[in-house]
Coordinates of C-alpha atoms in Angstrom, one line a residue:
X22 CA 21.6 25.3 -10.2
X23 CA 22.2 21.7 -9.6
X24 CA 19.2 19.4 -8.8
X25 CA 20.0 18.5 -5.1
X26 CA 20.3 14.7 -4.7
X27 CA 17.3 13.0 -3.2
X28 CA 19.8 10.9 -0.5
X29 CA 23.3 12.7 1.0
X30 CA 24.2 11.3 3.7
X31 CA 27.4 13.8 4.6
X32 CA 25.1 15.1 7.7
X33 CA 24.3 11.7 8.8
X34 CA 27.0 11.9 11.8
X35 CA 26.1 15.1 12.8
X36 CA 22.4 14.2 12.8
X37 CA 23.2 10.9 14.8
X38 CA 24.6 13.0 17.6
X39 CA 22.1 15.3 17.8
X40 CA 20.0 12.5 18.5
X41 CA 22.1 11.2 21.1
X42 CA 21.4 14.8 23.0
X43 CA 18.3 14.7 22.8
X44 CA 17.9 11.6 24.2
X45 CA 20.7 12.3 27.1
X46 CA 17.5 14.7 28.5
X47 CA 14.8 11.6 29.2
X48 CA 18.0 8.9 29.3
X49 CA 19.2 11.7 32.8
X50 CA 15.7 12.4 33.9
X51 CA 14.7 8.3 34.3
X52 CA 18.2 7.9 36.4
X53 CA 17.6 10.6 38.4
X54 CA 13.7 9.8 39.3
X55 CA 14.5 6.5 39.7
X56 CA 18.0 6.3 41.5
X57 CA 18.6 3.3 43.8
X58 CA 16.1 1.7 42.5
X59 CA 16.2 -2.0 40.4
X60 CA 16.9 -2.3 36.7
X61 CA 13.7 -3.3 36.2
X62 CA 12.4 -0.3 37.7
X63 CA 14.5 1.8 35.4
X64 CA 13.9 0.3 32.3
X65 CA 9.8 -0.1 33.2
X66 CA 10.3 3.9 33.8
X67 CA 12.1 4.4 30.4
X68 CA 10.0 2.1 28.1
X69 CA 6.8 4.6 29.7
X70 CA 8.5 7.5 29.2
X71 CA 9.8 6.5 25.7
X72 CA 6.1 5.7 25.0
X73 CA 4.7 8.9 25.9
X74 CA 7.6 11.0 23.7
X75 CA 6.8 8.3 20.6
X76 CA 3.3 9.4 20.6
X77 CA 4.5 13.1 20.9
X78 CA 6.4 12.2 18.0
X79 CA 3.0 10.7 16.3
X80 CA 1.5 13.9 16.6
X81 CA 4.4 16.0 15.2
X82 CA 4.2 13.9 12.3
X83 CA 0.7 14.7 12.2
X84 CA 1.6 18.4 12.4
X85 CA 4.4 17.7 10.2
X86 CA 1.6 16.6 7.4
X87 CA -1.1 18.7 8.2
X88 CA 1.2 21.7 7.7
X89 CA 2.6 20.6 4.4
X90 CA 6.3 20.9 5.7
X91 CA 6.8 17.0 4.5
X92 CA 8.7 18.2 1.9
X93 CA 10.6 21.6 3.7
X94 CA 13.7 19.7 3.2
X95 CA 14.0 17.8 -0.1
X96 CA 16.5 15.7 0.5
X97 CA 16.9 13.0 3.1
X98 CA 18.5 13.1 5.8
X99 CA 19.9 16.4 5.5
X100 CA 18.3 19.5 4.6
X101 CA 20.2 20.0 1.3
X102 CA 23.6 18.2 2.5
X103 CA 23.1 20.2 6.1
X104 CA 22.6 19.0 9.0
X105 CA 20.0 21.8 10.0
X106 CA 18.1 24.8 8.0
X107 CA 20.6 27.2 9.3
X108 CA 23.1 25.6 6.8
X109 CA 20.7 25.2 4.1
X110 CA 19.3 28.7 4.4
X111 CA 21.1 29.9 0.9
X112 CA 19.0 27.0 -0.7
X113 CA 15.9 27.4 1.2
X114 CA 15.7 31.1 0.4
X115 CA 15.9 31.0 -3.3
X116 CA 13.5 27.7 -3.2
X117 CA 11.2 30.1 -1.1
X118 CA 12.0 33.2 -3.6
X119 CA 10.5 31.2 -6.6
X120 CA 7.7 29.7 -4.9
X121 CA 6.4 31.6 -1.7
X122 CA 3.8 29.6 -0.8
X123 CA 5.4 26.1 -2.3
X124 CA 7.0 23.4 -0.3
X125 CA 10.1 24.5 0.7
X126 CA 10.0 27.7 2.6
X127 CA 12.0 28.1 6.2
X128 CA 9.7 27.3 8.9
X129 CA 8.4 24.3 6.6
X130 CA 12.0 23.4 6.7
X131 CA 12.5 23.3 10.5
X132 CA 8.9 22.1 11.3
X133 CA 10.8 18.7 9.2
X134 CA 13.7 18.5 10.7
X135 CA 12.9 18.6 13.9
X136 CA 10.3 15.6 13.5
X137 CA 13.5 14.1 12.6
X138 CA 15.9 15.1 15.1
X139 CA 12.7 13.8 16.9
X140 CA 12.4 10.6 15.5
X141 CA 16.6 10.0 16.2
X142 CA 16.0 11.0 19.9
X143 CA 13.2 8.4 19.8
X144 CA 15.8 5.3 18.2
X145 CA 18.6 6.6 21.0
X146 CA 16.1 5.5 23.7
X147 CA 15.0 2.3 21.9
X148 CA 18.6 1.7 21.7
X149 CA 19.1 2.0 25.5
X150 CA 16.0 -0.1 26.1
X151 CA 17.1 -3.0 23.6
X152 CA 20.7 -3.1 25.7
X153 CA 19.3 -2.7 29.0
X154 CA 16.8 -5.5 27.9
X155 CA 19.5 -7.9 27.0
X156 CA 21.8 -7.1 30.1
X157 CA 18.7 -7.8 32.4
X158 CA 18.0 -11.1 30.6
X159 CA 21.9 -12.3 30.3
X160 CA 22.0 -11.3 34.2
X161 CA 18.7 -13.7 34.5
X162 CA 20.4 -16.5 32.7
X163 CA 23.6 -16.3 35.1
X164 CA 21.5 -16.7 38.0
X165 CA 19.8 -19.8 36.7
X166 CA 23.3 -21.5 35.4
X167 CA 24.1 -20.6 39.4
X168 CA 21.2 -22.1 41.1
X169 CA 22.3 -25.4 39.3
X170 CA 20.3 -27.6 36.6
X171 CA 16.7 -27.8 37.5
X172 CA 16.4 -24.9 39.5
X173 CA 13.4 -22.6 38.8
X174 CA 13.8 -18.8 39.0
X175 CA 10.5 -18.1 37.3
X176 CA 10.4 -16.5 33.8
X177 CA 13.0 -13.1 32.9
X178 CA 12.1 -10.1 35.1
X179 CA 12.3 -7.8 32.1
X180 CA 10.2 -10.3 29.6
X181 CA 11.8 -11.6 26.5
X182 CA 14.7 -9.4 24.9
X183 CA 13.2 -9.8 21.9
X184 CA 10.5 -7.4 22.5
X185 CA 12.7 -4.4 22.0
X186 CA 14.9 -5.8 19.5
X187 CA 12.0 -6.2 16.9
X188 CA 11.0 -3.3 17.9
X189 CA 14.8 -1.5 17.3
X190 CA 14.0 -3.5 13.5
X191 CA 10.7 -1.4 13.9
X192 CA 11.6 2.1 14.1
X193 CA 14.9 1.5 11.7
X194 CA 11.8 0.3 9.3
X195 CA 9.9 3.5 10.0
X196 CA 13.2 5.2 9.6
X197 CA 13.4 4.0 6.0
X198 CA 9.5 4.6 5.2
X199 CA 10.3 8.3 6.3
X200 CA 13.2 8.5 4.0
X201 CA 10.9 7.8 0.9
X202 CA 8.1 9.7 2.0
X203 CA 10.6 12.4 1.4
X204 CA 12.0 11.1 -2.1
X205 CA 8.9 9.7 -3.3
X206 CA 7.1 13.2 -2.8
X207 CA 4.6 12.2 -0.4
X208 CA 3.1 9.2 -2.6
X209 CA 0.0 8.6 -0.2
X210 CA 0.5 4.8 0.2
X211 CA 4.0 5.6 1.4
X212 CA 2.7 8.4 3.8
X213 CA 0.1 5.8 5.3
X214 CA 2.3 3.3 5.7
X215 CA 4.3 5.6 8.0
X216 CA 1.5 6.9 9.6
X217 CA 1.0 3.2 9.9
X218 CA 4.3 2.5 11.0
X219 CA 4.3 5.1 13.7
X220 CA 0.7 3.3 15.5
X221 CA 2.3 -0.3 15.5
X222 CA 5.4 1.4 17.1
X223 CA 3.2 2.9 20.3
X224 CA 1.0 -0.9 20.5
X225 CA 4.5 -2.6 21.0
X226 CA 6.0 0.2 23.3
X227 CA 2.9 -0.4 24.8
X228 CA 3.1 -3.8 25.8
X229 CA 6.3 -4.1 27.1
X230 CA 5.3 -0.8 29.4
X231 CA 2.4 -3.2 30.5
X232 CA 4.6 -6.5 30.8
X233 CA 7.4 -4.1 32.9
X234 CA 5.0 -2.6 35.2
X235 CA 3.2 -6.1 36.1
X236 CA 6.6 -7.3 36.8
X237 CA 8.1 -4.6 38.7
X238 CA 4.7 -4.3 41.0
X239 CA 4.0 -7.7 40.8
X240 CA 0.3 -6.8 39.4
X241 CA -1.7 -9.7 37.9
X242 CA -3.6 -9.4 34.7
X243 CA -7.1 -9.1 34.7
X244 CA -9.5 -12.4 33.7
X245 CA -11.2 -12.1 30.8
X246 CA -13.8 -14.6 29.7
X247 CA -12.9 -16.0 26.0
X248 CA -15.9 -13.7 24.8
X249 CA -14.3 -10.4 26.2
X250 CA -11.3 -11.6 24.8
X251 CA -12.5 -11.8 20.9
X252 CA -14.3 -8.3 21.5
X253 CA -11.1 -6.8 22.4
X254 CA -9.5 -8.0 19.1
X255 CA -12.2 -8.2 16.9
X256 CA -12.6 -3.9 17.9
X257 CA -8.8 -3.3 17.8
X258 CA -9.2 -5.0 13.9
X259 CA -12.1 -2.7 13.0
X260 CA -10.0 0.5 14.4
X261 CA -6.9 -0.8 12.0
X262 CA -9.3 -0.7 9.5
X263 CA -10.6 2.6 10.1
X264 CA -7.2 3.8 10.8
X265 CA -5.5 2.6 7.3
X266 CA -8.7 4.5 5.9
X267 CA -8.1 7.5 8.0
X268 CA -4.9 8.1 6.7
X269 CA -5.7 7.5 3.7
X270 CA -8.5 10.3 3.6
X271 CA -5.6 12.5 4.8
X272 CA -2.9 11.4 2.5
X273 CA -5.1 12.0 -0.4
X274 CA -6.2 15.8 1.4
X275 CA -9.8 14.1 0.7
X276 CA -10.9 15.6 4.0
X277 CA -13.0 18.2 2.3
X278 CA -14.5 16.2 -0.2
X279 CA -17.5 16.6 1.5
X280 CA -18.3 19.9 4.2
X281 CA -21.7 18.7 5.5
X282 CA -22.7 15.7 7.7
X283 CA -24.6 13.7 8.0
X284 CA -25.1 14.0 4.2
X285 CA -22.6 14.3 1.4
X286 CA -23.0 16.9 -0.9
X287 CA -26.5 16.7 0.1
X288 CA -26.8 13.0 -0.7
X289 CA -26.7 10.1 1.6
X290 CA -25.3 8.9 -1.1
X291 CA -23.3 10.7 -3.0
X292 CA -21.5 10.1 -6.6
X293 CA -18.1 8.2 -5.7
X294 CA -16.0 6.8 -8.2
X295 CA -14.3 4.0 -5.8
X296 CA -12.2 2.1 -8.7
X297 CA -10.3 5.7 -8.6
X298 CA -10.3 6.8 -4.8
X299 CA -8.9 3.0 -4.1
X300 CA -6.5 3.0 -6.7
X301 CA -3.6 2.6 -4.6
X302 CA -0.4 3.0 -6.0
X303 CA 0.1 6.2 -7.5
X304 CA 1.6 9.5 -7.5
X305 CA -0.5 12.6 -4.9
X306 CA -3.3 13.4 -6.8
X307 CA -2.9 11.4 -9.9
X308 CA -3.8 8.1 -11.6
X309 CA -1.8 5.7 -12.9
X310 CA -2.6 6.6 -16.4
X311 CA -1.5 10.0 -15.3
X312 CA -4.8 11.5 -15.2
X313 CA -6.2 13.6 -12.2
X314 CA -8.3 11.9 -9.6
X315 CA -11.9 12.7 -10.0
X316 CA -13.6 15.0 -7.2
X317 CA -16.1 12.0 -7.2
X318 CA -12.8 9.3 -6.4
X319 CA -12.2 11.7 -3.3
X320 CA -15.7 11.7 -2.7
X321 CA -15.6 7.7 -2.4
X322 CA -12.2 7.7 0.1
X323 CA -14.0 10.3 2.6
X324 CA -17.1 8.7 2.6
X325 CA -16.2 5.3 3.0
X326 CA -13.7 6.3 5.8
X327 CA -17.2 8.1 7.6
X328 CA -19.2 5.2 6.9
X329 CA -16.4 2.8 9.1
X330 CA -16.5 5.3 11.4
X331 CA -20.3 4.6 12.9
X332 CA -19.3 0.9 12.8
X333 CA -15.8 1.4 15.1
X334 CA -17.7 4.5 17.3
X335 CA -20.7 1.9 17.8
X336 CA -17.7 -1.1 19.1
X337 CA -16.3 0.9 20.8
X338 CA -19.0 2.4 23.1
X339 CA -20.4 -1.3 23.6
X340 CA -16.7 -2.5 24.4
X341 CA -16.3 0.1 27.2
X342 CA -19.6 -1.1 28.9
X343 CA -18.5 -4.5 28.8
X344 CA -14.8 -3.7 29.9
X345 CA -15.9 -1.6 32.7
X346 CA -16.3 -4.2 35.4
X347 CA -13.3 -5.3 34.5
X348 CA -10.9 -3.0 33.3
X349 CA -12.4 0.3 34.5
X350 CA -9.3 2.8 33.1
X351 CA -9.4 1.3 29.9
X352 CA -13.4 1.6 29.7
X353 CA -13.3 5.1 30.6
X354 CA -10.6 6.2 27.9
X355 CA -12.1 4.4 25.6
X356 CA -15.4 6.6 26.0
X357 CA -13.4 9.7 26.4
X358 CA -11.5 8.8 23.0
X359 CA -14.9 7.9 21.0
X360 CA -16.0 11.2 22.1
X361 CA -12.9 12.7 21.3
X362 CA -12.6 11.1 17.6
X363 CA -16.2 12.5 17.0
X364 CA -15.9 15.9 18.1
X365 CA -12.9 16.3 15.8
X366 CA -14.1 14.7 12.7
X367 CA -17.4 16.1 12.8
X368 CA -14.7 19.6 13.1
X369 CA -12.5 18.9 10.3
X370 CA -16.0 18.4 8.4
X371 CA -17.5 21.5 9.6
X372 CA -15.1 23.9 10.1
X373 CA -12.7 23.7 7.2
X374 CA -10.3 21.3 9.0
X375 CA -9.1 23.2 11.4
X376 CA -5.1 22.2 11.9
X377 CA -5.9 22.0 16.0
X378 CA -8.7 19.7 15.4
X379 CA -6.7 17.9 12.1
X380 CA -3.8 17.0 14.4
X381 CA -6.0 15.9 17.7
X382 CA -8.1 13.1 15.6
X383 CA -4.9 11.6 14.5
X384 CA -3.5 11.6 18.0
X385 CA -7.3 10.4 18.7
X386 CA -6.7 7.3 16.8
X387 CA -3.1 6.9 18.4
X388 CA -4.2 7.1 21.7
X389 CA -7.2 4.5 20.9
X390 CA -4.2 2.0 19.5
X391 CA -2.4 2.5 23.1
X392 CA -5.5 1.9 25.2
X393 CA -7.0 -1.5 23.4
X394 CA -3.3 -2.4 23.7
X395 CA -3.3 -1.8 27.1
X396 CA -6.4 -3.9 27.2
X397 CA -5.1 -6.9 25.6
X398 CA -1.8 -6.7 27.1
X399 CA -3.2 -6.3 31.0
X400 CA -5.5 -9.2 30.2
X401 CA -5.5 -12.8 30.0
X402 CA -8.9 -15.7 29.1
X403 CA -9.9 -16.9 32.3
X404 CA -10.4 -20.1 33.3
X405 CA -13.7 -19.8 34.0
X406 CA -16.0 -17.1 32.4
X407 CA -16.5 -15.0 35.7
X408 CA -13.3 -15.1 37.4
X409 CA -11.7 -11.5 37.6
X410 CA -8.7 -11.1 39.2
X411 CA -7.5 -7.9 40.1
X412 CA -8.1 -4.5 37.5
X413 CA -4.8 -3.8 35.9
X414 CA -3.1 -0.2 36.4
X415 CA -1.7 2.5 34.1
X416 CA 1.9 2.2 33.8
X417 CA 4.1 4.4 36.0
X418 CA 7.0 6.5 34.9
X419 CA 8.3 7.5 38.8
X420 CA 9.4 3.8 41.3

């Protein structure tokens, strides 16, 4: 048999349009909920709802991984020059014939496709937003040009156009990271970089949510005194961190490197070969020399991923307390998600990672990216340390 070609992009059409219907289903659904009511309004409605399905999407990923089905489809886009398994299931059957508990197999198969009919749904409705975005802000421009020269009409209703645009760039980028997580054969600093992709896609849905929703309800941002301010980034830095490390841990399957807490192999300190676990560019499992990684260099990733995690657990509680005067909704999730992130760590730990408690911490973590962003987007420094105007709201699919 002929090695299958890592790119064929024969089913690209056919893959296009099925993004295109999945996307008519939330594209029909905002216009209906939100008939007669103002472009803003639709697209505020749109960019929440396209949030909410790219974190779905985050999770199937998560799924995606956790499930080994990365690789159910060795070729990109396709699935062996198809457009779905049911054209590929010759292929698929023999690949699952040789290896019945290897990569390829059919529910692997559709388990990756459909994160990336998915994922095509997702840049359809980034798409829409990025036109509707521009419309809205050409429409502004027209207004101001009528209204003669020195006319004020305030700043664009929708915010800047180029909000959406970079993020359009964004998701073709993670488009192209998922493509070589697929040809590279899940190299881990490829498959964090998605996984990192994928996070920095929900924090800039998530503020233009925020900036629509202020502007369509005409809510002000809360006051933050220069102090609160710095927390809010400083703790959003220390959960990038702790974020780049969790994916590594899981990229690496260095999860069960150790099964005890709060000791290691029944150390507090146990034998890590870090020059090994931190060697980063290099094939799953392997060195650059070609070598195996040492139990002890996934030893070091895990446990230096746990160690981070006191430090971002311990921010976070103290930034709820302080937030919670101030912005009470984000305090509260940010408790609930602390909680959360240790109930399922301390369960992938403990209890063999579990797949159920595998895929929640990673939608943990995304959630935690969408609330501080919530924070920082729903605030602004104060002029004077105590002034707090009033708390910001969650944003609001229905007008």
């Amino acid at each position: 048999m002929d090695a299958q070609p890592l790119y064929d992009l024969a089913p690209l059409t056919r893959l296009m349009l099925l993004g295109l219907l999945i996307a008519l289903g939330p594209l029909a659904w905002v216009r209906w909920r939100n008939r007669g009511a103002s472009p803003l309004r639709r697209l505020q409605a749109l960019t929440v709802l396209t949030l909410f399905l790219t974190f779905d999407l985050v999770l199937f990923g998560a799924f995606t991984r956790l499930t080994d089905s990365g690789l159910g489809c060795p070729d990109w886009p396709g699935c062996y020059g198809s457009a779905s398994p049911v054209g590929a299931r010759e292929e698929i059957s023999a690949a699952q014939s040789a290896m019945p508990t290897g990569p390829v197999t059919h529910g692997k198969a559709w388990v990756e496709m459909i994160h990336r009919y998915l994922a095509t749904g997702v840049g359809v409705l980034i798409i829409v937003m990025t036109l509707s975005a521009w419309v809205q802000h050409r429409a502004w421009k027209r207004q101001l040009a009528a209204k003669g020269q020195g006319a004020s009409v305030g700043r664009p209703p929708a915010g800047s156009p180029w909000w959406p645009t970079f993020t359009l760039v964004w998701v073709c980028l993670q488009g192209a990271f998922g493509a070589l997580t697929v040809t590279m054969k899940l190299f881990p600093a490829i498959v964090t970089l998605h996984l990192i992709g994928g996070l920095v896609l929900l924090a800039l849905l998530c503020v233009q949510a925020v900036q629509h929703t202020r502007a369509a309800s005409g809510l002000p941002p809360a006051g933050l005194s220069h102090r609160m301010r710095w927390a809010l980034w400083g703790t959003m830095a220390l959960l990038a961190v702790q974020v780049i490390l969790g994916g590594w841990v899981s990229t690496n399957y260095a999860v069960l490197a150790c099964t005890t807490f709060p000791k290691c192999q029944g150390s507090w300190w146990p034998a890590m070969d870090f020059a090994q676990g931190f060697q980063i560019w290099r094939e799953l499992g392997m060195l650059q020399d070609g070598s195996h990684i040492s139990f002890a260099g996934l030893t070091a990733i895990h446990y230096v991923h746990r160690l981070m995690a006191y430090v971002v657990l311990a921010a976070m509680v103290w930034l709820a307390l302080q937030l919670r005067p101030h912005l009470k909704a984000q305090a509260h999730w940010l408790w609930a998600l602390a909680a959360l992130q240790l109930a399922t760590g301390l369960s992938n730990v403990i209890l063999d990672w579990p797949l159920l408690a595998a895929v929640l911490h990673t939608g943990g973590a995304a959630a935690l990216v969408v609330v501080l962003t919530w924070a920082l987007a729903a605030s602004r420094t104060s002029a004077a340390p105590n002034e707090i105007s009033a708390p910001a709201r969650a944003p609001r699919v229905i007008a």
